[in-house]
PDB file of C-alpha atoms and ligand atoms in Angstrom:
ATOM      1  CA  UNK L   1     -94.699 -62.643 -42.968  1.00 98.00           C
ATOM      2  CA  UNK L   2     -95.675 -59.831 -45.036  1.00 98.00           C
ATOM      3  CA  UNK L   3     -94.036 -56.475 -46.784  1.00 98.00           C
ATOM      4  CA  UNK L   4     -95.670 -53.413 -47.123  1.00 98.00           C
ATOM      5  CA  UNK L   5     -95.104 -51.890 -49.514  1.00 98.00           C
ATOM      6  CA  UNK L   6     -95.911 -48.307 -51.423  1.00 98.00           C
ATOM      7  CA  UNK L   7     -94.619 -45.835 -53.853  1.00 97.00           C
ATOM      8  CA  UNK L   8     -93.689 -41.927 -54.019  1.00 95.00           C
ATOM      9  CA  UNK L   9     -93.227 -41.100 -57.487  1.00 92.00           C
ATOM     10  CA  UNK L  10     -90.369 -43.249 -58.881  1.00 91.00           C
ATOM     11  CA  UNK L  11     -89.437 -44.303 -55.162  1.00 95.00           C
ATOM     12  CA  UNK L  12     -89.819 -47.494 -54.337  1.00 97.00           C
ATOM     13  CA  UNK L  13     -90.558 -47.947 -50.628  1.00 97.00           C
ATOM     14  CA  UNK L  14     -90.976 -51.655 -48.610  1.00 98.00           C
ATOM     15  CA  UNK L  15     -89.951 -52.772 -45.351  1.00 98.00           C
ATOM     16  CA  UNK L  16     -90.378 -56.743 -43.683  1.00 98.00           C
ATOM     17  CA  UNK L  17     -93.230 -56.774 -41.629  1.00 98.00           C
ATOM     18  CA  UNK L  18     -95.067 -59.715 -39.134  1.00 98.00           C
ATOM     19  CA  UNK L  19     -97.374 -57.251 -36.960  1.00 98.00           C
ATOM     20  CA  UNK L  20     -99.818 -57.595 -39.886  1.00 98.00           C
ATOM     21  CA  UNK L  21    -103.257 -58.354 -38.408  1.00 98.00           C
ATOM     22  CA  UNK L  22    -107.238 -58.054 -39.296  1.00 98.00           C
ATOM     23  CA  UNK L  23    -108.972 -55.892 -37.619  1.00 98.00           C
ATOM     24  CA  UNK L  24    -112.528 -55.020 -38.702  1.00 98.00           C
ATOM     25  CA  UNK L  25    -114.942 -56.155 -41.155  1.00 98.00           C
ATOM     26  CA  UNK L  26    -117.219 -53.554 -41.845  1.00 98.00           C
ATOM     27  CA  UNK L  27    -115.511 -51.660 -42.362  1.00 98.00           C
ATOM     28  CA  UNK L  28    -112.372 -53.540 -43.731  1.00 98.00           C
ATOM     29  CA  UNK L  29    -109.899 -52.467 -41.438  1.00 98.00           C
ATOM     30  CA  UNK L  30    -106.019 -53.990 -41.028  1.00 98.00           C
ATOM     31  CA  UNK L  31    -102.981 -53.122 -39.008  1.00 98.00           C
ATOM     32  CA  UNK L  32     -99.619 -53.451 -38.670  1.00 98.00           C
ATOM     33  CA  UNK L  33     -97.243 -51.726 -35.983  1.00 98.00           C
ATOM     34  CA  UNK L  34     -94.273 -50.080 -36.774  1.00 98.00           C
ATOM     35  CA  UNK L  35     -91.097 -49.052 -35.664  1.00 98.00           C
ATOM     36  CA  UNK L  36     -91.095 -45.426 -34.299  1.00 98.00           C
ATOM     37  CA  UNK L  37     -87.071 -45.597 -35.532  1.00 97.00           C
ATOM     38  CA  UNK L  38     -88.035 -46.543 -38.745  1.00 97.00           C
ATOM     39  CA  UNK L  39     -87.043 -44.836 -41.480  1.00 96.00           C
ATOM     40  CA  UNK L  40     -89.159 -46.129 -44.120  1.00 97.00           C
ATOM     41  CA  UNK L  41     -92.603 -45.270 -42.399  1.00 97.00           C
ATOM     42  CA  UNK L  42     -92.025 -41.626 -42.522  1.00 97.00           C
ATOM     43  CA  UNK L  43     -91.346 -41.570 -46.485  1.00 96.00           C
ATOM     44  CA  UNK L  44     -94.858 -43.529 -46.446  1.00 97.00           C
ATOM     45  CA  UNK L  45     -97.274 -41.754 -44.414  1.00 97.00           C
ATOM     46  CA  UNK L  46     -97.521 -38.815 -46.331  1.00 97.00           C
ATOM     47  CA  UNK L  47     -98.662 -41.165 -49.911  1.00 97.00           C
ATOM     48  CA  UNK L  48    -101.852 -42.522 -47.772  1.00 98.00           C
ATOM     49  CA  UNK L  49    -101.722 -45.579 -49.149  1.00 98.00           C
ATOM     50  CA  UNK L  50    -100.021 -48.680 -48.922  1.00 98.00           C
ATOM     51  CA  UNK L  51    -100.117 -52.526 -49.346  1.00 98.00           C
ATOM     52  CA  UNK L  52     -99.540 -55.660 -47.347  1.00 99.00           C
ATOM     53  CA  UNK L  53     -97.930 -58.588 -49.224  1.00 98.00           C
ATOM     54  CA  UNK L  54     -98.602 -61.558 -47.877  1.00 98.00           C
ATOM     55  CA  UNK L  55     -95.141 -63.662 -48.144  1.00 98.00           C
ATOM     56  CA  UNK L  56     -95.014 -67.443 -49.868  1.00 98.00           C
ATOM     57  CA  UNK L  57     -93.223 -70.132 -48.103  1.00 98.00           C
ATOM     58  CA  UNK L  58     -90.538 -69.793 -50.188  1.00 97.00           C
ATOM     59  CA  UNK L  59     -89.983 -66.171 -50.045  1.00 98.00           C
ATOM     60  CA  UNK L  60     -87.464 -66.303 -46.851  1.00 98.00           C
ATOM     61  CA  UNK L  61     -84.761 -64.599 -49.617  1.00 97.00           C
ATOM     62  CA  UNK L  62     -87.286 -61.971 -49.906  1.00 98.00           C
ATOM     63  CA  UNK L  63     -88.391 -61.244 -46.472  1.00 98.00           C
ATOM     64  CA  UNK L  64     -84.627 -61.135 -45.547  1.00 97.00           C
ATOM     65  CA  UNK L  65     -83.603 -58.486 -47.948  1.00 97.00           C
ATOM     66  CA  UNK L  66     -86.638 -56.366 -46.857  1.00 98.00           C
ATOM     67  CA  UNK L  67     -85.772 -56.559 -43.657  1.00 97.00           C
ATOM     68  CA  UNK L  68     -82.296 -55.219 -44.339  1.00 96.00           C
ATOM     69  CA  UNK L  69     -80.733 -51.663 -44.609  1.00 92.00           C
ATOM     70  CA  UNK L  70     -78.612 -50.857 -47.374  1.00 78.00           C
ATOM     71  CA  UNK L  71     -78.984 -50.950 -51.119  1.00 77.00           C
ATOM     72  CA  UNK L  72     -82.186 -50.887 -53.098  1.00 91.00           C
ATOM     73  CA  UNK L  73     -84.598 -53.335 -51.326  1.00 96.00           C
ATOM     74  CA  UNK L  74     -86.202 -53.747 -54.764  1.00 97.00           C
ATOM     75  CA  UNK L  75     -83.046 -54.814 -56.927  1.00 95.00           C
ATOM     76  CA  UNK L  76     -83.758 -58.088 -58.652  1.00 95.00           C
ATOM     77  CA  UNK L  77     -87.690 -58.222 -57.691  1.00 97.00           C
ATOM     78  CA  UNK L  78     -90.586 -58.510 -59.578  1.00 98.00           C
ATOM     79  CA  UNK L  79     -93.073 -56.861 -58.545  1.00 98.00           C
ATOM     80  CA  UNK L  80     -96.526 -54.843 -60.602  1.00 98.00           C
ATOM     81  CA  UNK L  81     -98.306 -52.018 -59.160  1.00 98.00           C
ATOM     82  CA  UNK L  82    -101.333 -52.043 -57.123  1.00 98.00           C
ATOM     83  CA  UNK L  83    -104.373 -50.112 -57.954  1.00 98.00           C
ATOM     84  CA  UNK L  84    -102.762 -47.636 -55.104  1.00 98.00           C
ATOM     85  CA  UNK L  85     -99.567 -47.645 -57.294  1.00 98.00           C
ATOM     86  CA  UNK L  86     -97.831 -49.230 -54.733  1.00 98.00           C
ATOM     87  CA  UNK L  87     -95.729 -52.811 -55.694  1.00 98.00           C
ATOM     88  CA  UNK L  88     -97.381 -56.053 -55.225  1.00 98.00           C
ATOM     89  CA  UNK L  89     -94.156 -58.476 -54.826  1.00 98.00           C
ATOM     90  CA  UNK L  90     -94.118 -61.270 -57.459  1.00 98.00           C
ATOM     91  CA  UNK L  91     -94.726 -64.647 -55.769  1.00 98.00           C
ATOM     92  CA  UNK L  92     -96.375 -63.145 -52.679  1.00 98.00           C
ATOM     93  CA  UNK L  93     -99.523 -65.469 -52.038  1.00 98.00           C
ATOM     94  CA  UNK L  94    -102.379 -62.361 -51.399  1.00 98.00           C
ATOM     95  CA  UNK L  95    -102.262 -58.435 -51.516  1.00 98.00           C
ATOM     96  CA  UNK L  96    -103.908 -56.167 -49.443  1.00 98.00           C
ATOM     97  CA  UNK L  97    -104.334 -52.604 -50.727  1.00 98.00           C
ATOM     98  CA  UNK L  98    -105.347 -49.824 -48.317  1.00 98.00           C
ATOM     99  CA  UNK L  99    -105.709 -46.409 -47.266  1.00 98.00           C
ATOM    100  CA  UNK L 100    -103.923 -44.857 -43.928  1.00 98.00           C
ATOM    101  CA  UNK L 101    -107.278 -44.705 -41.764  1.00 98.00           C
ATOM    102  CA  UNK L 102    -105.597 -43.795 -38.327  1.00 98.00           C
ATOM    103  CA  UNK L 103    -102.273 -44.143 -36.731  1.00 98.00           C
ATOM    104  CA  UNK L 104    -101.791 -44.582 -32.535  1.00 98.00           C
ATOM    105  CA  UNK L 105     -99.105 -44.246 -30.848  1.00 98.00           C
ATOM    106  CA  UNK L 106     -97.997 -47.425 -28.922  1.00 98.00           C
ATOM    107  CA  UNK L 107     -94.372 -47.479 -27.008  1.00 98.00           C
ATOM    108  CA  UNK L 108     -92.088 -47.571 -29.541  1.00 98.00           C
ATOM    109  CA  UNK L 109     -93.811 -48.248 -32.414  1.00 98.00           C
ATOM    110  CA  UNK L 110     -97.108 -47.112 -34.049  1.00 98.00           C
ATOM    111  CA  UNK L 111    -100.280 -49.076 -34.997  1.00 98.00           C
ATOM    112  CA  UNK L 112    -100.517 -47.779 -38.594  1.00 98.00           C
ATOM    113  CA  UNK L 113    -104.436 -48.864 -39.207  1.00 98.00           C
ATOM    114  CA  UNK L 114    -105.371 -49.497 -42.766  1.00 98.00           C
ATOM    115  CA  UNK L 115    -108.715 -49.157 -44.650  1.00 98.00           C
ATOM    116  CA  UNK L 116    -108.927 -52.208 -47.470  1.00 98.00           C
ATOM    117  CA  UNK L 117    -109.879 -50.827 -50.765  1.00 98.00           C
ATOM    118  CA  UNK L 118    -108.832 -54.129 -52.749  1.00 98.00           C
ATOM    119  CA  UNK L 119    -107.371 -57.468 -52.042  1.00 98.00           C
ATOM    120  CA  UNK L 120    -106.705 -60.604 -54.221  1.00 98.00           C
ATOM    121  CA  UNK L 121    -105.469 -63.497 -54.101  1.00 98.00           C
ATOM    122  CA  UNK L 122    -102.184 -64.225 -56.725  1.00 94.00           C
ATOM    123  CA  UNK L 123    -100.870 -67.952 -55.575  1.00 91.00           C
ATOM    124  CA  UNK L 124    -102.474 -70.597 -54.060  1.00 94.00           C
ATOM    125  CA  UNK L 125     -99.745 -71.781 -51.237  1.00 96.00           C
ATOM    126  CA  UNK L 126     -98.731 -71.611 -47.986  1.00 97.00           C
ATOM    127  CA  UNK L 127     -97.412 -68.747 -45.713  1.00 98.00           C
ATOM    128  CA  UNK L 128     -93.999 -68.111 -44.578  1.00 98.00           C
ATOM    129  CA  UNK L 129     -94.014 -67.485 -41.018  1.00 97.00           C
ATOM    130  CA  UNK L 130     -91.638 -66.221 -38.094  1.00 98.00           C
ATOM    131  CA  UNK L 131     -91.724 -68.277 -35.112  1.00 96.00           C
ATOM    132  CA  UNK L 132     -89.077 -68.285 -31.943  1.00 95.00           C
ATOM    133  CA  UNK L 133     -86.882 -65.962 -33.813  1.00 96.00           C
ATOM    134  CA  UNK L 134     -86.884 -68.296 -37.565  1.00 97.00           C
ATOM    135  CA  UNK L 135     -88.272 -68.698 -40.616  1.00 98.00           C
ATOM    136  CA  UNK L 136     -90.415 -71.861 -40.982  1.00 96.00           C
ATOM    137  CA  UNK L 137     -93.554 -73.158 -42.496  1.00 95.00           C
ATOM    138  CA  UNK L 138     -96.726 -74.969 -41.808  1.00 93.00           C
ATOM    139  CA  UNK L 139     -96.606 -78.508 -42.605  1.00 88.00           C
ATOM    140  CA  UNK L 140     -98.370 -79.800 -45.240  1.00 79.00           C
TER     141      UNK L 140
HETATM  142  C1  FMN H   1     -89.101 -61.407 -39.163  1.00 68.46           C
HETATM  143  C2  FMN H   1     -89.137 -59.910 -39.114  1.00 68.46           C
HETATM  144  C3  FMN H   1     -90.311 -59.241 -38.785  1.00 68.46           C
HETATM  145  C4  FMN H   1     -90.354 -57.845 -38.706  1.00 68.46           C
HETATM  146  N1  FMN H   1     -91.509 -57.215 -38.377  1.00 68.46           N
HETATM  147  C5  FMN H   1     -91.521 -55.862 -38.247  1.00 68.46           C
HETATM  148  C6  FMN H   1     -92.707 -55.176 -37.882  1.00 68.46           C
HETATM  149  O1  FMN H   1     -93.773 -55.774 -37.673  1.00 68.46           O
HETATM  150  N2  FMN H   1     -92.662 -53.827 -37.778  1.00 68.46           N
HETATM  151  C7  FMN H   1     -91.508 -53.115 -37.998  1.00 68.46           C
HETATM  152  O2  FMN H   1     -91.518 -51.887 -37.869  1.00 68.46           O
HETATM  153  N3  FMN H   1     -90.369 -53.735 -38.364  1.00 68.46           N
HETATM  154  C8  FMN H   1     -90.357 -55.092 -38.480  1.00 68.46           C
HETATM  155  N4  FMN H   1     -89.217 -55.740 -38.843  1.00 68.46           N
HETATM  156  C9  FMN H   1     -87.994 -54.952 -39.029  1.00 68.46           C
HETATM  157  C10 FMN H   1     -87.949 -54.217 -40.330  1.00 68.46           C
HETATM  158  O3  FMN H   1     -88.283 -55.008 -41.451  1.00 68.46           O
HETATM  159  C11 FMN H   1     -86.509 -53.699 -40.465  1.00 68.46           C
HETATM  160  O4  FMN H   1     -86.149 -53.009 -39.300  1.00 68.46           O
HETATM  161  C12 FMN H   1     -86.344 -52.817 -41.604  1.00 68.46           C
HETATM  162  O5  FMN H   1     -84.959 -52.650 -41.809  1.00 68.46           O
HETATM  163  C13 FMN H   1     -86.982 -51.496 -41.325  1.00 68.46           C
HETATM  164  O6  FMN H   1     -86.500 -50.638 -42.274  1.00 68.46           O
HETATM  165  P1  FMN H   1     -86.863 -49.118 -42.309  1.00 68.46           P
HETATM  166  O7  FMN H   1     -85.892 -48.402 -41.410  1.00 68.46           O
HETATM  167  O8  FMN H   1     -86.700 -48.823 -43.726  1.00 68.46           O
HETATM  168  O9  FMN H   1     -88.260 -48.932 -41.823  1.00 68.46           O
HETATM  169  C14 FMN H   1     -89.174 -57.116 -38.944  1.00 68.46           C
HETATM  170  C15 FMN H   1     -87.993 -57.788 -39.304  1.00 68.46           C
HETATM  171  C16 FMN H   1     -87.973 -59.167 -39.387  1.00 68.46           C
HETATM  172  C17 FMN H   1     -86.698 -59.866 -39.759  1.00 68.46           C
END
């Protein structure tokens, strides 16, 4: 699981995301698809940039509430800002910071594709994941 996030002057913007995927090496290229209905994906597109959050185990809470609509996704989290300004989520395992290189149109959602301009790694761990409709985890 991942969030992507990004920021608009003081707006903080995030949504729950598991269409996260590689896609190139050279040049780094990622993608995620998105819901044409979304609502958060239209207040993003015009900053250009955005990053990916990759989700620790034990960020299910986390996942949840950015997958939610109604109050401030951000209440109660940590989070610093990326060299794009947008948050990287405390606790989140890796962060991928990118650039808005292209976006396709694909039934009802969009393939937003990103160009990497950093990543790091913050935790060493392992992912949460979505499977069969629930959260789970590898095993160790
Ligand atoms: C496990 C899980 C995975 C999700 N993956 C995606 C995704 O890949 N793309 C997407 O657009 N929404 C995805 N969502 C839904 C959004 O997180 C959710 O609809 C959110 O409320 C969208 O908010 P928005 O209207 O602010 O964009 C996922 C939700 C869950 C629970």
């Amino acid at each position: 699981m991942t969030v992507v996030t990004g920021r608009t002057g003081d707006q903080l913007l995030g949504l729950a995301v598991n269409s996260f995927t590689s896609v190139s090496l050279r040049p780094a290229l990622v993608a995620f698809c998105v819901a044409r209905m979304s609502s958060t994906w239209p207040q993003l597109r015009p900053v250009g940039t955005f990053c990916v959050n990759i989700l620790a185990e034990d960020q299910e809470a986390l996942s949840r509430a950015f997958a939610a609509h109604g109050p401030d996704r951000f209440s109660g989290v940590g989070w610093r800002p990326a060299p794009s300004g947008a948050p990287i989520l405390a606790g989140a395992l890796a962060w991928v910071d990118c650039a808005v290189e292209a976006e396709h149109e694909a039934g009802d959602h969009l393939i937003v594709v990103g160009r990497v301009r950093e990543l790091d790694l913050d935790h060493e761990g392992r992912p949460l994941v979505f499977y069969r409709g629930g959260y789970g985890r590898f095993e160790p």
